[in-house]
Short mmCIF file of C-alpha atoms and ligand atoms in Angstrom, two decimals:
data_model
loop_
_atom_site.label_atom_id
_atom_site.label_comp_id
_atom_site.label_asym_id
_atom_site.label_seq_id
_atom_site.Cartn_x
_atom_site.Cartn_y
_atom_site.Cartn_z
CA UNK A 1 70.47 37.04 84.05
CA UNK A 2 71.34 35.23 80.81
CA UNK A 3 72.62 37.25 77.84
CA UNK A 4 69.45 36.25 75.96
CA UNK A 5 67.19 37.67 78.69
CA UNK A 6 69.39 40.78 78.90
CA UNK A 7 68.96 41.35 75.14
CA UNK A 8 65.18 40.84 75.26
CA UNK A 9 64.74 43.32 78.10
CA UNK A 10 67.00 45.86 76.47
CA UNK A 11 65.18 45.65 73.14
CA UNK A 12 61.77 45.91 74.84
CA UNK A 13 62.99 49.07 76.59
CA UNK A 14 64.44 50.46 73.34
CA UNK A 15 61.27 49.80 71.35
CA UNK A 16 59.47 52.11 73.75
CA UNK A 17 62.12 54.67 74.71
CA UNK A 18 65.04 54.49 72.24
CA UNK A 19 66.25 57.23 69.90
CA UNK A 20 65.16 56.55 66.35
CA UNK A 21 65.40 59.89 64.59
CA UNK A 22 69.04 60.95 64.87
CA UNK A 23 70.22 62.28 61.47
CA UNK A 24 72.39 59.19 60.76
CA UNK A 25 69.49 56.86 61.59
CA UNK A 26 67.50 58.29 58.68
CA UNK A 27 68.33 57.13 55.13
CA UNK A 28 70.82 54.71 56.69
CA UNK A 29 73.81 53.80 54.53
CA UNK A 30 77.34 52.58 55.28
CA UNK A 31 78.68 56.05 54.35
CA UNK A 32 76.28 57.97 56.61
CA UNK A 33 76.77 55.59 59.54
CA UNK A 34 80.55 55.59 59.09
CA UNK A 35 80.81 59.40 59.19
CA UNK A 36 78.57 59.56 62.28
CA UNK A 37 80.57 56.86 64.07
CA UNK A 38 83.85 58.69 63.43
CA UNK A 39 82.40 62.03 64.56
CA UNK A 40 80.90 60.45 67.67
CA UNK A 41 84.27 59.13 68.83
CA UNK A 42 85.26 61.51 71.67
CA UNK A 43 82.34 63.89 70.92
CA UNK A 44 78.77 64.02 72.25
CA UNK A 45 75.69 63.53 70.09
CA UNK A 46 74.33 67.05 70.53
CA UNK A 47 77.67 68.59 69.51
CA UNK A 48 78.01 66.25 66.53
CA UNK A 49 74.55 66.85 64.98
CA UNK A 50 75.17 70.32 63.41
CA UNK A 51 78.68 69.28 62.23
CA UNK A 52 77.23 66.11 60.74
CA UNK A 53 74.47 67.97 58.92
CA UNK A 54 76.89 70.50 57.42
CA UNK A 55 79.31 67.73 56.47
CA UNK A 56 76.58 65.69 54.75
CA UNK A 57 75.24 68.74 52.93
CA UNK A 58 78.70 69.40 51.49
CA UNK A 59 79.83 65.76 51.03
CA UNK A 60 76.62 63.78 50.45
CA UNK A 61 78.38 60.68 49.08
CA UNK A 62 81.64 58.86 49.60
CA UNK A 63 82.66 59.96 46.08
CA UNK A 64 82.01 63.61 46.91
CA UNK A 65 84.22 63.26 49.98
CA UNK A 66 86.94 61.45 48.03
CA UNK A 67 87.05 64.18 45.40
CA UNK A 68 87.09 67.11 47.84
CA UNK A 69 90.33 69.02 48.55
CA UNK A 70 91.83 68.07 51.92
CA UNK A 71 91.72 71.68 53.13
CA UNK A 72 87.97 71.75 52.68
CA UNK A 73 87.51 68.48 54.58
CA UNK A 74 89.66 69.85 57.42
CA UNK A 75 87.65 73.06 57.38
CA UNK A 76 84.43 71.10 57.93
CA UNK A 77 86.11 69.33 60.84
CA UNK A 78 87.35 72.51 62.53
CA UNK A 79 85.94 72.54 66.05
CA UNK A 80 85.50 68.77 66.38
CA UNK A 81 89.14 68.17 67.40
CA UNK A 82 91.21 64.98 66.98
CA UNK A 83 91.98 65.91 63.37
CA UNK A 84 93.58 62.58 62.47
CA UNK A 85 89.98 61.37 62.25
CA UNK A 86 89.27 63.76 59.36
CA UNK A 87 92.47 62.88 57.52
CA UNK A 88 91.72 59.17 57.82
CA UNK A 89 88.12 59.71 56.74
CA UNK A 90 89.36 61.41 53.59
CA UNK A 91 91.94 58.69 52.89
CA UNK A 92 89.40 55.90 53.42
CA UNK A 93 86.86 57.65 51.17
CA UNK A 94 89.44 57.65 48.36
CA UNK A 95 90.08 53.93 48.83
CA UNK A 96 86.35 53.05 48.88
CA UNK A 97 85.80 55.23 45.84
CA UNK A 98 88.64 53.78 43.75
CA UNK A 99 89.23 50.21 45.02
CA UNK A 100 85.56 49.39 45.78
CA UNK A 101 83.84 51.60 43.15
CA UNK A 102 82.07 53.53 45.94
CA UNK A 103 80.52 50.49 47.70
CA UNK A 104 81.81 49.78 51.18
CA UNK A 105 83.31 46.30 51.65
CA UNK A 106 80.88 43.81 53.18
CA UNK A 107 82.82 42.25 56.07
CA UNK A 108 84.02 43.54 59.43
CA UNK A 109 87.59 42.47 58.57
CA UNK A 110 87.67 44.35 55.25
CA UNK A 111 86.07 47.43 56.82
CA UNK A 112 88.70 47.36 59.56
CA UNK A 113 91.46 47.44 56.96
CA UNK A 114 90.38 50.98 55.94
CA UNK A 115 92.23 53.91 57.56
CA UNK A 116 90.70 55.06 60.86
CA UNK A 117 88.14 52.23 61.09
CA UNK A 118 88.59 50.18 64.24
CA UNK A 119 86.77 47.05 65.30
CA UNK A 120 83.85 48.91 66.85
CA UNK A 121 83.24 51.26 63.92
CA UNK A 122 83.45 48.31 61.53
CA UNK A 123 81.01 46.39 63.76
CA UNK A 124 78.60 49.34 63.81
CA UNK A 125 78.62 49.78 60.01
CA UNK A 126 78.11 46.02 59.49
CA UNK A 127 75.34 45.73 62.10
CA UNK A 128 73.48 48.96 61.27
CA UNK A 129 73.56 48.77 57.50
CA UNK A 130 74.39 45.18 56.45
CA UNK A 131 72.31 43.17 58.93
CA UNK A 132 75.37 41.42 60.39
CA UNK A 133 75.57 40.27 64.01
CA UNK A 134 78.69 42.22 64.93
CA UNK A 135 79.33 43.70 68.38
CA UNK A 136 80.38 47.29 69.11
CA UNK A 137 82.38 48.78 71.98
CA UNK A 138 82.04 52.48 72.72
CA UNK A 139 82.08 54.31 76.06
CA UNK A 140 78.37 53.67 76.60
CA UNK A 141 78.66 49.93 76.02
CA UNK A 142 81.64 49.73 78.37
CA UNK A 143 79.86 51.67 81.10
CA UNK A 144 76.66 49.62 80.93
CA UNK A 145 78.50 46.29 80.90
CA UNK A 146 80.87 47.29 83.70
CA UNK A 147 78.02 48.47 85.93
CA UNK A 148 75.63 45.65 85.12
CA UNK A 149 78.32 43.03 85.78
CA UNK A 150 80.04 44.89 88.64
CA UNK A 151 83.46 45.15 86.92
CA UNK A 152 85.60 47.32 89.19
CA UNK A 153 88.77 47.66 87.08
CA UNK A 154 89.49 50.67 84.86
CA UNK A 155 87.99 49.62 81.47
CA UNK A 156 90.76 51.43 79.56
CA UNK A 157 93.49 49.11 80.90
CA UNK A 158 95.00 47.13 78.05
CA UNK A 159 94.22 43.72 79.59
CA UNK A 160 90.56 44.77 79.87
CA UNK A 161 90.07 45.23 76.13
CA UNK A 162 89.95 41.54 75.31
CA UNK A 163 87.73 40.83 78.31
CA UNK A 164 85.21 43.53 77.44
CA UNK A 165 85.08 42.47 73.79
CA UNK A 166 84.48 38.89 74.85
CA UNK A 167 81.59 40.03 77.07
CA UNK A 168 80.18 42.33 74.37
CA UNK A 169 80.15 39.45 71.89
CA UNK A 170 78.54 37.11 74.38
CA UNK A 171 75.72 39.59 75.06
CA UNK A 172 75.16 40.74 71.46
CA UNK A 173 72.22 38.77 69.96
CA UNK A 174 72.23 37.24 66.50
CA UNK A 175 68.83 38.77 65.70
CA UNK A 176 68.13 42.53 65.67
CA UNK A 177 71.82 43.21 66.27
CA UNK A 178 71.66 46.77 64.93
CA UNK A 179 68.76 47.64 67.25
CA UNK A 180 70.55 46.02 70.18
CA UNK A 181 73.73 48.02 69.53
CA UNK A 182 71.74 51.22 69.23
CA UNK A 183 69.89 50.31 72.43
CA UNK A 184 73.14 49.85 74.37
CA UNK A 185 74.32 53.26 73.20
CA UNK A 186 70.96 54.84 74.06
CA UNK A 187 70.80 53.27 77.51
CA UNK A 188 74.32 54.52 78.24
CA UNK A 189 73.64 57.99 76.86
CA UNK A 190 70.21 58.58 78.39
CA UNK A 191 69.87 56.49 81.59
CA UNK A 192 73.18 54.91 82.54
CA UNK A 193 75.03 58.21 82.33
CA UNK A 194 78.47 58.69 83.84
CA UNK A 195 77.67 61.14 86.63
CA UNK A 196 74.03 60.50 87.51
CA UNK A 197 72.49 57.24 86.29
CA UNK A 198 68.67 57.12 86.38
CA UNK A 199 68.49 53.61 87.80
CA UNK A 200 64.82 53.85 88.75
CA UNK A 201 63.89 54.04 85.06
CA UNK A 202 66.33 51.33 83.96
CA UNK A 203 65.14 47.89 82.82
CA UNK A 204 68.02 46.30 84.79
CA UNK A 205 67.53 47.95 88.17
CA UNK A 206 66.59 44.65 89.82
CA UNK A 207 69.74 42.86 88.69
CA UNK A 208 72.51 45.40 87.99
CA UNK A 209 75.38 44.81 90.42
CA UNK A 210 76.52 48.46 90.54
CA UNK A 211 72.98 49.48 91.49
CA UNK A 212 72.42 46.69 94.02
CA UNK A 213 75.80 47.26 95.71
CA UNK A 214 75.67 51.07 95.49
CA UNK A 215 78.75 51.24 93.25
CA UNK A 216 77.47 53.48 90.46
CA UNK A 217 79.79 56.30 91.54
CA UNK A 218 82.91 54.13 91.41
CA UNK A 219 82.07 52.04 88.30
CA UNK A 220 83.40 52.48 85.70
CA UNK A 221 86.65 53.13 87.53
CA UNK A 222 88.57 56.25 86.52
CA UNK A 223 91.97 56.13 84.90
CA UNK A 224 94.70 56.07 87.57
CA UNK A 225 96.02 59.63 87.84
CA UNK A 226 99.34 60.66 86.33
CA UNK A 227 100.47 64.25 85.95
CA UNK A 228 100.48 65.42 82.35
CA UNK A 229 103.77 66.85 81.14
CA UNK A 230 103.85 70.53 80.16
CA UNK A 231 105.41 71.69 76.87
CA UNK A 232 105.70 75.23 75.62
CA UNK A 233 105.86 77.01 72.29
CA UNK A 234 106.01 80.51 70.85
CA UNK A 235 103.51 81.20 68.05
CA UNK A 236 104.73 83.97 65.80
CA UNK A 237 101.90 85.89 64.17
CA UNK A 238 103.42 87.69 61.19
CA UNK A 239 101.23 90.54 60.01
CA UNK A 240 101.69 92.70 56.92
CA UNK A 241 100.93 96.40 56.99
CA UNK A 242 97.70 95.75 55.07
CA UNK A 243 96.51 93.46 57.90
CA UNK A 244 97.13 90.07 56.25
CA UNK A 245 98.41 87.34 58.57
CA UNK A 246 100.75 84.49 57.67
CA UNK A 247 99.69 80.86 58.22
CA UNK A 248 101.40 77.72 57.04
CA UNK A 249 100.22 74.16 56.70
CA UNK A 250 101.52 71.75 59.31
CA UNK A 251 102.96 68.38 58.29
CA UNK A 252 100.40 65.57 58.04
CA UNK A 253 101.79 63.76 61.09
CA UNK A 254 101.86 65.07 64.63
CA UNK A 255 99.54 67.51 66.40
CA UNK A 256 97.16 69.50 64.22
CA UNK A 257 98.47 67.61 61.18
CA UNK A 258 97.26 69.14 57.89
CA UNK A 259 95.80 72.22 59.62
CA UNK A 260 97.04 75.77 59.15
CA UNK A 261 98.95 77.41 61.99
CA UNK A 262 101.41 80.18 62.82
CA UNK A 263 105.15 79.60 62.66
CA UNK A 264 106.37 78.14 65.94
CA UNK A 265 109.60 78.58 67.88
CA UNK A 266 111.08 77.23 71.09
CA UNK A 267 111.26 80.66 72.71
CA UNK A 268 111.13 84.37 71.99
CA UNK A 269 114.87 84.61 71.31
CA UNK A 270 114.63 81.95 68.61
CA UNK A 271 111.70 83.78 66.99
CA UNK A 272 113.55 87.09 67.04
CA UNK A 273 116.74 85.54 65.65
CA UNK A 274 114.74 84.05 62.78
CA UNK A 275 113.10 87.42 62.00
CA UNK A 276 116.50 89.16 62.03
CA UNK A 277 118.10 86.52 59.80
CA UNK A 278 115.28 87.01 57.31
CA UNK A 279 116.11 90.71 57.24
CA UNK A 280 112.57 91.74 58.19
CA UNK A 281 111.85 95.06 59.87
CA UNK A 282 109.20 94.61 62.55
CA UNK A 283 107.68 95.58 65.87
CA UNK A 284 107.15 92.76 68.36
CA UNK A 285 104.15 92.60 70.65
CA UNK A 286 104.04 89.60 73.03
CA UNK A 287 100.48 88.67 74.03
CA UNK A 288 99.27 86.89 77.18
CA UNK A 289 100.35 83.27 77.43
CA UNK A 290 97.59 80.60 77.57
CA UNK A 291 97.36 76.84 77.97
CA UNK A 292 95.91 74.32 75.51
CA UNK A 293 95.45 70.81 76.85
CA UNK A 294 95.78 67.65 74.76
CA UNK A 295 94.95 64.16 75.99
CA UNK A 296 98.64 63.52 76.78
CA UNK A 297 100.12 66.89 77.68
CA UNK A 298 99.55 70.59 78.29
CA UNK A 299 100.90 73.07 75.78
CA UNK A 300 101.68 76.57 77.08
CA UNK A 301 101.41 78.94 74.15
CA UNK A 302 103.13 82.31 74.06
CA UNK A 303 101.66 84.29 71.16
CA UNK A 304 103.76 87.12 69.69
CA UNK A 305 102.50 89.52 67.07
CA UNK A 306 105.20 90.74 64.67
CA UNK A 307 103.97 93.79 62.77
CA UNK A 308 106.07 93.84 59.61
CA UNK A 309 107.29 97.19 58.37
CA UNK A 310 108.45 95.98 54.98
CA UNK A 311 106.54 93.84 52.49
CA UNK A 312 107.33 90.14 52.76
CA UNK A 313 106.34 87.52 50.22
CA UNK A 314 107.96 84.10 50.56
CA UNK A 315 108.46 83.07 54.18
CA UNK A 316 109.28 79.36 53.93
CA UNK A 317 108.86 76.41 51.62
CA UNK A 318 105.81 75.11 53.46
CA UNK A 319 102.38 75.38 51.86
CA UNK A 320 101.17 78.74 53.17
CA UNK A 321 98.67 81.58 52.89
CA UNK A 322 98.55 85.27 53.73
CA UNK A 323 95.05 85.77 55.10
CA UNK A 324 92.88 88.78 55.52
CA UNK A 325 91.41 87.83 58.87
CA UNK A 326 87.66 87.73 58.55
CA UNK A 327 86.95 84.56 60.46
CA UNK A 328 83.63 83.68 58.87
CA UNK A 329 85.23 83.66 55.44
CA UNK A 330 88.10 81.30 56.20
CA UNK A 331 87.75 77.99 54.40
CA UNK A 332 90.75 76.07 55.69
CA UNK A 333 91.22 73.83 58.73
CA UNK A 334 92.48 75.68 61.78
CA UNK A 335 93.55 74.34 65.18
CA UNK A 336 91.41 75.70 68.04
CA UNK A 337 94.14 77.95 69.59
CA UNK A 338 94.95 79.41 66.16
CA UNK A 339 91.30 80.21 65.61
CA UNK A 340 91.18 81.89 69.01
CA UNK A 341 94.24 84.02 68.19
CA UNK A 342 92.84 84.99 64.78
CA UNK A 343 89.66 86.14 66.52
CA UNK A 344 91.80 88.36 68.76
CA UNK A 345 93.63 89.75 65.74
CA UNK A 346 90.31 90.40 64.02
CA UNK A 347 89.16 92.39 67.07
CA UNK A 348 92.25 94.58 67.03
CA UNK A 349 91.80 95.54 63.37
S1 SF4 B 1 70.58 50.03 86.96
FE1 SF4 B 1 71.58 52.01 86.93
S2 SF4 B 1 73.76 51.55 86.89
FE2 SF4 B 1 72.70 49.67 86.35
S3 SF4 B 1 72.65 49.65 84.12
FE3 SF4 B 1 70.75 50.61 84.82
S4 SF4 B 1 71.16 52.82 84.88
FE4 SF4 B 1 73.11 51.75 84.77
#
């Protein structure tokens, strides 16, 4: 099937069955589409919708986001994960607000120069809101192309990137590009799903190679397996006699950058030595160890509650807070395991 015929069939299917009322499809603007595209990286539509609505209610314009304190931006991202996305969003908002007077730049290249905006996000903003004929490449597009064309290699392999982009550009039409991109995402999200594609309802079921050769279970190929390394850490939960708990802000780079967390140590001995050197009086209560998994490694976390018996003010030079733990009231960004531990502390109060 020619790319032209593919596009016509896809658009005819989308006109009848596509999603047209997602929150970011209404009142479309580069800002609204950009935020949705960043949230949708690694996260499903139904999870994103409530986060997106809260985020837009609080930061309705790129200027509002640029002017907001970083802690508040991180707070609105808590639960979405991959926090570098929120930090980059904030940085890019400041650049658009100051260097471009609040108007997003009008080319894919200039959009891509902003922090956190890759080729696909730039393509989506340009196609959805500026009428440009730019291609996109998310997991849905990759899956549909790989199945339709019978590509058996793992699409994440570095040599596959250029090939998939070349195919995406060849198939993306010059007219109705935004609708076509949305249609590819919708087809991938609603019919050509990873585990159970609904081929009988698909406009390509007479010509899709994965369907004709019964390869839908093996395409797209999975990443070749490698065992993730395991790291470990001790999280020291310092608690004052009045119940307040100590949290400090992590450096901007590295895991959970810019979020608040407990002090961490290599092992229990190191934590205890630090407490003794500080001259604190305390009772230690080790809690059950648990595992948090990142994309590249597992982190085994040993939480330890240190109930302080003398009042402590300054703990370190890092930006920090002593919090009364009432989870609903906390307005700072927290990593998921820290939030979980605070919930446990709240229960014991
Ligand atoms: S026929 Fe099936 S596998 Fe092929 S594109 Fe359609 S839904 Fe996906």
